[in-house]
Coordinates of C-alpha atoms in Angstrom, one line a residue:
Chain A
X1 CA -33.1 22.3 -22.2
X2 CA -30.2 21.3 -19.9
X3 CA -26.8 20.2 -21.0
X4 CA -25.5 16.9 -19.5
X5 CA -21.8 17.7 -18.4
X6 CA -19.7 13.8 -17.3
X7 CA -17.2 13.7 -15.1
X8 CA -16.0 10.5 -14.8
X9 CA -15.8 7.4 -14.6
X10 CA -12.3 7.6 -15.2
X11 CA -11.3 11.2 -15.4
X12 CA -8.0 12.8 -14.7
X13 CA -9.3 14.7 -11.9
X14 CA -10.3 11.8 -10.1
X15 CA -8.2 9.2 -8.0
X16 CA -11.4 6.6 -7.9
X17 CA -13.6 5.9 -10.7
X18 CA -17.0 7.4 -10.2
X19 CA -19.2 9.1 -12.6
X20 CA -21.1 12.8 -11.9
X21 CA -23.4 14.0 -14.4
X22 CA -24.0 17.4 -14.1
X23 CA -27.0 18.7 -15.3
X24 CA -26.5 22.2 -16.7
X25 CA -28.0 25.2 -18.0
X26 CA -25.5 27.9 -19.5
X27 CA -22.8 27.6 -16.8
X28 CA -25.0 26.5 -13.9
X29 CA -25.6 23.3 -12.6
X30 CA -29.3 22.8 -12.1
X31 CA -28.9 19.2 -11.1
X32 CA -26.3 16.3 -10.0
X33 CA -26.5 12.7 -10.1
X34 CA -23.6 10.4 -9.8
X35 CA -23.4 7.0 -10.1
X36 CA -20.9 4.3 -8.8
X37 CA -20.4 0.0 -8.8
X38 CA -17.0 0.6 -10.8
X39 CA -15.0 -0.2 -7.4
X40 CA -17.5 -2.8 -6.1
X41 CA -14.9 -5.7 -4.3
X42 CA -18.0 -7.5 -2.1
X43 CA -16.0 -7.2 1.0
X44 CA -18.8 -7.9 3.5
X45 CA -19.4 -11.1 1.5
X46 CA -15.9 -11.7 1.5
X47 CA -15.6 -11.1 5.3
X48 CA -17.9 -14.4 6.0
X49 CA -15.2 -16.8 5.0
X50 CA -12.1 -15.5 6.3
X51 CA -11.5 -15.8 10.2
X52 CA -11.4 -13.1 12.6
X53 CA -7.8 -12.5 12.5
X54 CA -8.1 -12.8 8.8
X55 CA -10.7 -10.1 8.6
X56 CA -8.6 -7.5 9.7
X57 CA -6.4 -7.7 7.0
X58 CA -9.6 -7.7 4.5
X59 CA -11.2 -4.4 6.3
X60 CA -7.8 -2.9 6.4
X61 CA -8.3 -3.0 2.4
X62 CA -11.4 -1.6 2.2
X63 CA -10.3 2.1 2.0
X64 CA -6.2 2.7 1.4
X65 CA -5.8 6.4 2.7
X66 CA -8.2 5.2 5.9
X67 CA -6.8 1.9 6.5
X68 CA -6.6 2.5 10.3
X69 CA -10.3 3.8 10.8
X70 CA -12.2 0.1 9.4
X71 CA -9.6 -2.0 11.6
X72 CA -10.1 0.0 14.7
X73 CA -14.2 0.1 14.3
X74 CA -13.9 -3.7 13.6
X75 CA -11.6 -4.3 17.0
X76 CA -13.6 -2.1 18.8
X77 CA -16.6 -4.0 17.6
X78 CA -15.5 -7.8 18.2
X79 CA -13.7 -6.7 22.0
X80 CA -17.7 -5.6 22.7
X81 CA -18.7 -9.2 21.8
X82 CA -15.6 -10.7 23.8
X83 CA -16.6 -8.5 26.9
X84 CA -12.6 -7.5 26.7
X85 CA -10.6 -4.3 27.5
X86 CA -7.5 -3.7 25.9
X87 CA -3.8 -3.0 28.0
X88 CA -3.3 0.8 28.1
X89 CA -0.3 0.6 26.6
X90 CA -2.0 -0.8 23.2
X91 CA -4.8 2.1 23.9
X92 CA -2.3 4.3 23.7
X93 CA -0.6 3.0 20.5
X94 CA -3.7 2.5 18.9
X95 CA -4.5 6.2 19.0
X96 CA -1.0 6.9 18.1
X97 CA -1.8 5.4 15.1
X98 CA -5.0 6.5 14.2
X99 CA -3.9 10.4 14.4
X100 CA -0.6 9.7 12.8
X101 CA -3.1 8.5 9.8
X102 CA -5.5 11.6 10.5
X103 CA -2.2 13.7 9.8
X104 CA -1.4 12.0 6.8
X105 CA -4.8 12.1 5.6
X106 CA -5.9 15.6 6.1
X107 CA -2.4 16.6 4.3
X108 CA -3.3 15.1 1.4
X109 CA -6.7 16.2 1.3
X110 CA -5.0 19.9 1.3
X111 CA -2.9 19.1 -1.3
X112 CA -5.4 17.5 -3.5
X113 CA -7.5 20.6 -2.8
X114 CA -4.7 23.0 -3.9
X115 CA -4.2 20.5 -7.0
X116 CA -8.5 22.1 -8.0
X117 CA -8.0 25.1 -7.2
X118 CA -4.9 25.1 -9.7
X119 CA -2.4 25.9 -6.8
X120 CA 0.1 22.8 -7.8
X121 CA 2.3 24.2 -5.8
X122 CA 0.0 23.9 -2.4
X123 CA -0.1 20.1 -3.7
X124 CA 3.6 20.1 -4.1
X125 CA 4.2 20.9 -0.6
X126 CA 1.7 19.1 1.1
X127 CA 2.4 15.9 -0.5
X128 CA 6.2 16.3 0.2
X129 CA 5.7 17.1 3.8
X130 CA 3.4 14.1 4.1
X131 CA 6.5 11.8 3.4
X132 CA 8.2 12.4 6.8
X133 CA 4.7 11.0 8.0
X134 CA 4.3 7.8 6.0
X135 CA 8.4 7.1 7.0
X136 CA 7.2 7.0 10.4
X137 CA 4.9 4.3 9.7
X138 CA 7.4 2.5 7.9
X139 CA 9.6 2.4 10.8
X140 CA 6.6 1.8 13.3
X141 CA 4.2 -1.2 11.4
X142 CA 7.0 -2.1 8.3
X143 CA 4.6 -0.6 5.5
X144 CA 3.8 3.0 4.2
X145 CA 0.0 2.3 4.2
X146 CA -2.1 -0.5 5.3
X147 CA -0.3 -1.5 8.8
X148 CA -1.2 -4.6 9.9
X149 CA -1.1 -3.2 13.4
X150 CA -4.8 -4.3 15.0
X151 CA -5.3 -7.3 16.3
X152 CA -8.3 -8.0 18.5
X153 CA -7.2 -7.6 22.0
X154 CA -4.8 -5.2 21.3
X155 CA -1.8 -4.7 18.5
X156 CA 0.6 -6.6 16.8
X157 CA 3.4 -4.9 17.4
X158 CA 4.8 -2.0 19.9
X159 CA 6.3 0.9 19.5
X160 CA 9.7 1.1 21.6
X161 CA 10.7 3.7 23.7
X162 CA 13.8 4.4 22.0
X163 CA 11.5 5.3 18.7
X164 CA 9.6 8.2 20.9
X165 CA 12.6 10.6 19.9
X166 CA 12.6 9.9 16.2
X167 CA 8.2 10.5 16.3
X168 CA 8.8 13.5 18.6
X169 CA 11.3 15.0 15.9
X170 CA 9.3 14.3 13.2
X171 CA 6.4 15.7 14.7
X172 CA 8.0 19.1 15.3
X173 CA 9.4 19.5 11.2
X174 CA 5.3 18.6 10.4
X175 CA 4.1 20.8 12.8
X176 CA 6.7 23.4 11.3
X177 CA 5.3 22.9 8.1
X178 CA 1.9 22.8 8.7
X179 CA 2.2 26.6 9.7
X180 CA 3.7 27.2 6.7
X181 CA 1.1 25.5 4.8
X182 CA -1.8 27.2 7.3
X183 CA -0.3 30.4 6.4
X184 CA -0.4 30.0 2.7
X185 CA -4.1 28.8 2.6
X186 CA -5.1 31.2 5.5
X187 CA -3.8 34.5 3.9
X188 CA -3.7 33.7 0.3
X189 CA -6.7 36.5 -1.2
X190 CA -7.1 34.3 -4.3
X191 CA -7.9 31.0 -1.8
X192 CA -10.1 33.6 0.0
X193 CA -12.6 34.7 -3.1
X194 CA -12.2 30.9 -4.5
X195 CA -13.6 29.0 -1.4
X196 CA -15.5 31.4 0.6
X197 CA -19.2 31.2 0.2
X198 CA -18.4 28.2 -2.0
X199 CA -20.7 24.9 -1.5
X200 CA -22.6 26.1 1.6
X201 CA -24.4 23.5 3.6
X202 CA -26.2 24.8 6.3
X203 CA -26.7 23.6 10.2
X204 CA -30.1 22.2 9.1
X205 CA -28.7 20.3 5.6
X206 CA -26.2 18.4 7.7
X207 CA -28.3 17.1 10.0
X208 CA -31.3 16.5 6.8
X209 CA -28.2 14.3 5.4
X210 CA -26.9 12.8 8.4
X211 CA -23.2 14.3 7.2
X212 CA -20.7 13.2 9.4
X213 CA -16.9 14.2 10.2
X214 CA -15.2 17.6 8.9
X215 CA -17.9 18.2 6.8
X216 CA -20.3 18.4 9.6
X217 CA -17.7 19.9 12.0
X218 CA -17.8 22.8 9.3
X219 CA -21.1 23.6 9.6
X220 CA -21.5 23.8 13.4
X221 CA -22.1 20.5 14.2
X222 CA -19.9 19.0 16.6
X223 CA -19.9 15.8 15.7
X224 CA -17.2 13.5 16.5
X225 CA -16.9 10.0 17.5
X226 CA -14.0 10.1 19.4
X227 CA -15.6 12.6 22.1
X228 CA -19.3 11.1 22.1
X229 CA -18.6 7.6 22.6
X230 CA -14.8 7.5 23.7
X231 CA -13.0 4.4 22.6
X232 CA -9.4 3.9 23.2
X233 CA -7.4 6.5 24.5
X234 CA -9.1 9.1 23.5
X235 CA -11.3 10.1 26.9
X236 CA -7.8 9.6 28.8
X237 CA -6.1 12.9 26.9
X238 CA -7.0 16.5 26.4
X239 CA -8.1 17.6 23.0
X240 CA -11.0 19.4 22.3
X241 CA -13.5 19.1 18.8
X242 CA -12.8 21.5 16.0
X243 CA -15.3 23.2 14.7
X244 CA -16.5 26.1 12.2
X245 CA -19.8 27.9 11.1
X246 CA -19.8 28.9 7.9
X247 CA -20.2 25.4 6.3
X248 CA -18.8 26.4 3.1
X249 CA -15.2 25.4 1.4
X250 CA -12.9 27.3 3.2
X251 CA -14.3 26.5 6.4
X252 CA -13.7 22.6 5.3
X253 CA -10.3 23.4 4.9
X254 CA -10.1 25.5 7.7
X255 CA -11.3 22.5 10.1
X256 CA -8.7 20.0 8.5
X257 CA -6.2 22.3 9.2
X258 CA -6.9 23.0 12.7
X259 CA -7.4 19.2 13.1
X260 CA -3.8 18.8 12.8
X261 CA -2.6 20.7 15.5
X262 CA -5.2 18.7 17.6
X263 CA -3.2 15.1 16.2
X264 CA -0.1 15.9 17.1
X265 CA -1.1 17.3 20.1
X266 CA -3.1 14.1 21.2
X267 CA -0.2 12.3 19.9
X268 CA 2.7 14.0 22.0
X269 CA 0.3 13.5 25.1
X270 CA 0.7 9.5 24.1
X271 CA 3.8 9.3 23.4
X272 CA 4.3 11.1 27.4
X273 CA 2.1 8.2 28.9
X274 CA 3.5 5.6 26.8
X275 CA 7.4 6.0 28.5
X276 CA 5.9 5.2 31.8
X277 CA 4.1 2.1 30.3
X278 CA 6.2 -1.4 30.4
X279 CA 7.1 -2.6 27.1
X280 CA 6.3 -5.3 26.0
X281 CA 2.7 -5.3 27.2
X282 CA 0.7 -4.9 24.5
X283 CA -2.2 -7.6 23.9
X284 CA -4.2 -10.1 26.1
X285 CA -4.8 -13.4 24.6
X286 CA -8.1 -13.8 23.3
X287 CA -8.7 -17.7 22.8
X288 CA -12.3 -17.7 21.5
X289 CA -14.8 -15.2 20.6
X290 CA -18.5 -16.3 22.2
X291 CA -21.7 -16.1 20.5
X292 CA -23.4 -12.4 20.0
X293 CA -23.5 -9.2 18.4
X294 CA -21.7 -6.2 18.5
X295 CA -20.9 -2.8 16.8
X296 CA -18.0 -0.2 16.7
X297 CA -17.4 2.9 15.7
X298 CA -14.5 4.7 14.8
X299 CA -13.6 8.1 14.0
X300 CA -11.5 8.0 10.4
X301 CA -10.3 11.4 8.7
X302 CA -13.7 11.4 6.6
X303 CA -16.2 10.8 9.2
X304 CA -18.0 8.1 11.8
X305 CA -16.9 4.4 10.4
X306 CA -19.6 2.0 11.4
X307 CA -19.2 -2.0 11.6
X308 CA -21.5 -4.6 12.9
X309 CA -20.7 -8.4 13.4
X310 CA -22.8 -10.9 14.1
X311 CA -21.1 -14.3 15.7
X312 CA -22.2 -17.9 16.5
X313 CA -19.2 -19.0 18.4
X314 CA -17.2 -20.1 15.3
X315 CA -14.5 -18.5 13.8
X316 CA -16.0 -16.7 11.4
X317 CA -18.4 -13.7 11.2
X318 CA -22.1 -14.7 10.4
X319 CA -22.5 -11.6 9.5
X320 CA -20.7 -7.9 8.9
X321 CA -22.0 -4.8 8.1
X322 CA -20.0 -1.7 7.2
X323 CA -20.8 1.6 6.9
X324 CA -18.5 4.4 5.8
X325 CA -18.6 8.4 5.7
X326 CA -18.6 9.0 2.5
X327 CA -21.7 7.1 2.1
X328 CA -23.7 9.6 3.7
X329 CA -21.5 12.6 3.2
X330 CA -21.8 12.3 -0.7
X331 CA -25.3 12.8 -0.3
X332 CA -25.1 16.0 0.3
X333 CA -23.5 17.2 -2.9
X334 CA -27.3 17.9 -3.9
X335 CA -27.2 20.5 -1.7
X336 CA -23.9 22.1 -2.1
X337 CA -23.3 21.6 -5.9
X338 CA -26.9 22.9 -7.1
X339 CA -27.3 26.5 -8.1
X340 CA -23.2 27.4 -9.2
X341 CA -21.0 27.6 -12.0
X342 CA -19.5 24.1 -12.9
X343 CA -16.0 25.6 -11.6
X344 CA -17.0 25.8 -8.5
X345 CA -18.7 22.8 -8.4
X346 CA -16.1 20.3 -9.1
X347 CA -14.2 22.1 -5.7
X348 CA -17.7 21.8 -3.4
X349 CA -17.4 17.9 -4.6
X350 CA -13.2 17.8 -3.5
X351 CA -14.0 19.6 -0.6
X352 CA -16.3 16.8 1.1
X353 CA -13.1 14.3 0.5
X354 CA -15.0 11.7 -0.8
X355 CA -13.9 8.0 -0.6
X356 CA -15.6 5.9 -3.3
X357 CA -13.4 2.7 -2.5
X358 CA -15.5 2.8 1.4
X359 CA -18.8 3.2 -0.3
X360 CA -19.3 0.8 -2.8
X361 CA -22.4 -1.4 -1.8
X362 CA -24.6 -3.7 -3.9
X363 CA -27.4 -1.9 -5.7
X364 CA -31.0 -3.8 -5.6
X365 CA -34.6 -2.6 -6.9
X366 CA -37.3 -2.3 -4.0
X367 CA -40.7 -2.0 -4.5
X368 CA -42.1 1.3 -2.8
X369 CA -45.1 -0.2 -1.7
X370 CA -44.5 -3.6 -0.3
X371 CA -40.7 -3.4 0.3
X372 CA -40.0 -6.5 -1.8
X373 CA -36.7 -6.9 -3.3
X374 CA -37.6 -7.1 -7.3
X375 CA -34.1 -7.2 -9.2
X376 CA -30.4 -7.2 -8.7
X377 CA -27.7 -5.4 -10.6
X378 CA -27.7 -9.0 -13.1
X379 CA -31.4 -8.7 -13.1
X380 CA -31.9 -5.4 -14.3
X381 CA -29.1 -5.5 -16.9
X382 CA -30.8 -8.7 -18.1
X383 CA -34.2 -6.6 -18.1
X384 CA -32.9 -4.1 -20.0
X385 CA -31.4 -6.4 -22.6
X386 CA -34.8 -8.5 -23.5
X387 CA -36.5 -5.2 -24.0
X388 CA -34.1 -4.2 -26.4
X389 CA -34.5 -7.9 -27.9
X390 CA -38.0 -7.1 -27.8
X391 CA -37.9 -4.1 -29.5
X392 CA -35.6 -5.5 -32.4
X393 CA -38.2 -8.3 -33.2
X394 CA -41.4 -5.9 -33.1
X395 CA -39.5 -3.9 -35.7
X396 CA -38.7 -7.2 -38.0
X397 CA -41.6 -8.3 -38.0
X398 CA -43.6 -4.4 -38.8
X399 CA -40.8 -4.8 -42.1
Chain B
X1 CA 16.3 -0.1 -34.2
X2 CA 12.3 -1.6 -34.2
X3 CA 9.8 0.4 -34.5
X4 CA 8.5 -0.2 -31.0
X5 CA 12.1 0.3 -29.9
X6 CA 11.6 3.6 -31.4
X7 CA 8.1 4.7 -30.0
X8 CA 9.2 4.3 -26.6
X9 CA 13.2 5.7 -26.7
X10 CA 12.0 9.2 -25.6
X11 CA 9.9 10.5 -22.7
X12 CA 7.0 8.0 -21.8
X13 CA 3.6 9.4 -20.8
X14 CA 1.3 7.6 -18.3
X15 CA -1.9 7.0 -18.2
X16 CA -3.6 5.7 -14.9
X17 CA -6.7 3.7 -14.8
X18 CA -7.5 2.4 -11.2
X19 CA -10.0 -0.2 -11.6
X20 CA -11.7 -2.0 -8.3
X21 CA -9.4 -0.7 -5.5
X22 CA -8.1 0.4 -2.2
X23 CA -6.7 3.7 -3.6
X24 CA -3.0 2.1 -1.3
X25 CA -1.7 1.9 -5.2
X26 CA -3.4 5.1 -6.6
X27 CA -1.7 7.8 -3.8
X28 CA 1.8 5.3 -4.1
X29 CA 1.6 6.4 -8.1
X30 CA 0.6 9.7 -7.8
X31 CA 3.4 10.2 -5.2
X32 CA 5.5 9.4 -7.7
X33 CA 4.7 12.7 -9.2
X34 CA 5.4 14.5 -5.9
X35 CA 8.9 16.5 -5.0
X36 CA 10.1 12.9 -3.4
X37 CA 10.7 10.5 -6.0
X38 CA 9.6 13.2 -9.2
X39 CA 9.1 10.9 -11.8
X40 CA 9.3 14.1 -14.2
X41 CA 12.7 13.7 -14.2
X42 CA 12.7 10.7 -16.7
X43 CA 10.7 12.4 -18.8
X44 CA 7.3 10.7 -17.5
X45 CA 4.0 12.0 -16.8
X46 CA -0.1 11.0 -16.2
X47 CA -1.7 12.3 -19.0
X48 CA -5.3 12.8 -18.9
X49 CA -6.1 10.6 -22.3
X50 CA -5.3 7.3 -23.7
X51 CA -5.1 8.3 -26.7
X52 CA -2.1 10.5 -25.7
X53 CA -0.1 7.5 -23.5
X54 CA 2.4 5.3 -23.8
X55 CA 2.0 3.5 -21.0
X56 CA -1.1 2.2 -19.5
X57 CA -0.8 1.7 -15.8
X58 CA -3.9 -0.4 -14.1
X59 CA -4.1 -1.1 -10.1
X60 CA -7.0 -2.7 -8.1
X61 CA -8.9 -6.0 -8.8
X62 CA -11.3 -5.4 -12.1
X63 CA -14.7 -6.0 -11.0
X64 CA -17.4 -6.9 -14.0
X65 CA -17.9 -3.4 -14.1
X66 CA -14.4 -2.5 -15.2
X67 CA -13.8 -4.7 -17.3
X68 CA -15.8 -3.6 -20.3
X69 CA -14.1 0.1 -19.5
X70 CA -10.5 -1.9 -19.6
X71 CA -10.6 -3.3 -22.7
X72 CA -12.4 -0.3 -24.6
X73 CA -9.3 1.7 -23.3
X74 CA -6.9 -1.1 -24.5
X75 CA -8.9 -0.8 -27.7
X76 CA -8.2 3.1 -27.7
X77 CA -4.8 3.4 -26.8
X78 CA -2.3 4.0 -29.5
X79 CA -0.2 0.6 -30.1
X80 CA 2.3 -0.1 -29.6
X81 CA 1.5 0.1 -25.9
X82 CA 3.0 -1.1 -22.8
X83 CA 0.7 -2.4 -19.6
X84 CA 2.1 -2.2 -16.3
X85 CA -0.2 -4.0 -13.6
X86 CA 0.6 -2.9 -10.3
X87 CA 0.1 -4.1 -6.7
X88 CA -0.8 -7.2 -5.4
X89 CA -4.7 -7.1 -6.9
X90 CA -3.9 -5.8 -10.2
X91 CA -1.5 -8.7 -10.7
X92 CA -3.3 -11.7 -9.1
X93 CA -6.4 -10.1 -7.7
X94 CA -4.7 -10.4 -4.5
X95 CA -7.4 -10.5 -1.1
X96 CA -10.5 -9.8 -3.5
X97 CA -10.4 -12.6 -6.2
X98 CA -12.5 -14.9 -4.2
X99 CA -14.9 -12.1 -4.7
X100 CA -18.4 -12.2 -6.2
X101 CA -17.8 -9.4 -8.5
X102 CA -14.0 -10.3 -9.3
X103 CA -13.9 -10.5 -13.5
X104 CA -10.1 -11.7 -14.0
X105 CA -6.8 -10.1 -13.0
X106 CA -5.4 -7.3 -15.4
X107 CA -3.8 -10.0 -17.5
X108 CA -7.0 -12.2 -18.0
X109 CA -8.1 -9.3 -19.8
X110 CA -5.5 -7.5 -21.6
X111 CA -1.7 -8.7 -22.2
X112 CA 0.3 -7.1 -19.6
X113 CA 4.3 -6.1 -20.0
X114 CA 5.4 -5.9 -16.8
X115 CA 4.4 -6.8 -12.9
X116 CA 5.1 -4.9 -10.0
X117 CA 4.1 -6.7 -6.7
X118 CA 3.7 -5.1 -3.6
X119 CA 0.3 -3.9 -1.3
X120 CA 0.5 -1.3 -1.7
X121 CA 4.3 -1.4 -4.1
X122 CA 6.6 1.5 -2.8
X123 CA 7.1 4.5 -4.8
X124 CA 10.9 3.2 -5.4
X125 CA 9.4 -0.1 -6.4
X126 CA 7.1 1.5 -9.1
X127 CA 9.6 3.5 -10.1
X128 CA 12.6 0.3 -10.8
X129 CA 9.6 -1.4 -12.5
X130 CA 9.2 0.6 -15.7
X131 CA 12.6 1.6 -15.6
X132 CA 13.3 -2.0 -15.8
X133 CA 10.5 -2.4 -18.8
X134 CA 12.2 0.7 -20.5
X135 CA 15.8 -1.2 -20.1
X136 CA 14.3 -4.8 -21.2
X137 CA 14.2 -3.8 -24.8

């Protein structure tokens, strides 16, 4: 008979509230379900009455620690319906921005990860060398998180020459530090026998799955947005896709790591184009938005971000889809969860970086055969309570 | 001296509940805890149960979902307790209260002490908040 272990939904371990039930026998988990709803906002909903400028502040919110990733996919997507192309010079800031957030991301991610494995000292570090980061964007956009810098045909604001220095300085100190934090995770024996052969997915699970991002990029699969359907500046610089084959924790980390050398690297090659760019130029006007359809990806620290918009020539979306990484990469904690102890467990489920606040969709019954929709979240919760109704009066009236 | 005067003279432990959010508010309060701004020093820190806080710190919009789980942990938590709803949803509901899910900001639901504002509110600004609740009494 197997134990049912909860994690969740609010547990100290966990930023987001989300709820894992692990199904256990002795100390291994034979099974894992999770369930979610508790960070359900109806954004896509929501995104049919604002206007398109007003959007981008709503998609922004979507996800905090990936607030560049759903503005970028949703520019991308509405300058395919407008038939536009972006200035360079707010190409070039745009991907400034983005890897500035991949830093900032995949630093946290290696603290949190230090924070399971009981190294609060690799959290320590990680999360104080991720301040120089988030003071950049203060000085760029005016906020720590959520920037407000997209805009469709290009960004709100630019970044001036004389603030190249100050990025340039603050990108040597994180580079500094990210050796010292490579270093630590790379050697450390403990971090070694912890993560290696940890939550293995193989070449074959990820593409079963449809994982995207560093989880994939761990496994083999080189996978990656930015180099398979360029957007921005991306195809104008030289970077090349990270990669690993072992698939299990350490080469997550590993991946994230290495990804951060890549950032700063595509961001010094900006910041070099950007001097010989004129200030100033950094939108065209975009006066209406024609009728049509479009989608746009984007490459966030977690994975492919996926939107869709639909238009009629008003000001307003008809209709917008979005589809995040962790939707897909949670998925795959059946395969990397099953069959260890529950201590190594909880790490395989850090070490995807899940983002529940991206994933939360609207739950509906379908029935297998003809497709139908047959209940709603209400619907079912209303089910449930007549049959317990039910049950209460057949036992009445048997006394 | 008041009792509740008394209960919270000393070190005040947290307790975090982020109900339907953009996790902005969730990193700014655990970067509280980080070398930075160390909010150790006065004495504060999350604690992994209600029934061990003093303070009861709730972000993000509450969604019907949440909102059951919000007031069971109100219902929990050892009184006298303070509630600290912070960031532009957790006071007002902020972008998502025209939402189809949205069940009431924080203090619809449970009386809140204090308000910190902000999308996501600044480490400093979290910080001058309950250090300005601590001082109010």
């Amino acid at each position: 008979m197997s134990k049912i272990i909860p994690i969740g939904p609010y547990h100290p371990l966990q930023e987001e509230p989300e709820l894992f039930k692990l199904y256990c026998e002795g100390e291994i988990v034979k099974d894992i379900k999770w369930e979610t709803g508790y960070n359900h906002r109806g954004i896509e909903k929501l995104s049919q009455s604002r206007t398109f400028d007003q959007v981008f502040f709503l998609v922004e919110r979507i996800c905090g620690i990936c607030s560049t990733s759903h503005p970028f996919a949703f520019a991308n997507c509405m300058e395919e319906i407008a038939g536009i192309e972006v200035p360079d010079r707010a190409k070039y800031i745009r991907t400034i921005i983005a890897e500035l957030e991949r830093i900032h991301s995949h630093l946290l991610w290696v603290g949190l990860a230090g924070h399971f494995l009981g190294y609060n000292t690799v959290f320590m570090w990680a999360w104080k060398y991720r301040e120089p980061v988030l003071d950049l964007f203060e000085m760029i956009t005016g906020n720590r998180n959520s920037y407000a810098m997209f805009k469709i045909g290009g960004v709100r604001r630019d970044i001036e020459n004389n603030k190249i220095t100050r990025i340039k300085e603050t990108l040597d100190l994180v580079k500094k530090k990210t050796d010292l934090l490579a270093g630590a995770v790379m050697d450390d024996p403990v971090i070694h026998a912890r993560t290696k052969g940890v939550g293995i997915l193989t070449k074959e699970d990820i593409v079963n799955y449809g994982a995207v991002g560093p989880v994939a990029r761990a496994s083999g699969v080189a996978i990656d947005v930015r180099h398979d359907d360029p957007y921005a500046a991306y195809p104008l610089v030289n970077w090349k896709v990270i990669t690993a084959q072992s698939g299990d924790v350490f080469a997550k980390a590993e991946v994230r790591l290495l990804e951060m050398y890549e950032s700063i690297s595509i961001i010094d090659q900006c910041l070099a184009r950007l001097k010989k760019e004129k200030e100033g130029e950094t939108e065209i006007v975009v006066k209406e938005v024609p009728e049509g359809i479009g989608t746009g990806h984007a490459e966030a620290p977690r994975g492919e971000v996926f939107h869709f918009v639909k238009t009629d020539g008003s000001n307003y979306p008809v209709r917008h889809k979005i589809r995040a990484p962790s939707y897909v990469n949670i998925a795959t904690f059946r395969k990397s969860c099953v069959g260890q102890t529950i201590s190594d467990a909880t790490l395989s489920l850090a070490a995807v970086d899940p983002c529940y606040c991206c994933t939360e969709r609207m739950a509906y019954a379908f029935d297998v055969e003809t497709g139908k929709k047959i209940y709603n979240g209400n619907e079912l919760l209303a089910l449930s309570q007549s049959k317990t109704e039910a049950i209460i009066k057949r036992i009445k009236t048997e006394l | 001296m008041g009792f509740k005067e008394y209960c919270f003279k000393k070190s005040l432990w947290l307790f975090h509940f982020g109900g339907a959010s953009c996790n902005n508010c969730d990193i700014e309060i655990l970067d509280c805890l980080t070398p930075r701004y160390d909010v150790e020093r006065f004495g504060m820190q999350l604690v992994g149960s209600i029934r061990h806080a003093d303070v009861l710190l709730v972000n993000g919009s509450i969604n019907r979902r949440d909102k059951a789980r919000l007031l069971d942990l109100y219902h929990q938590a050892p009184k006298p307790i303070l509630v600290v709803a912070i960031g532009a949803c957790g006071c007002t509901g902020g972008i998502f209260a025209e939402g189809d899910t949205f069940a009431g900001p924080v203090d619809k639901i449970i009386p809140v002490d204090a308000y910190i504002p902000g999308c996501p509110p600044k480490p400093e600004a979290i910080l001058a908040g309950i250090v300005k609740l601590l001082n109010k009494k």
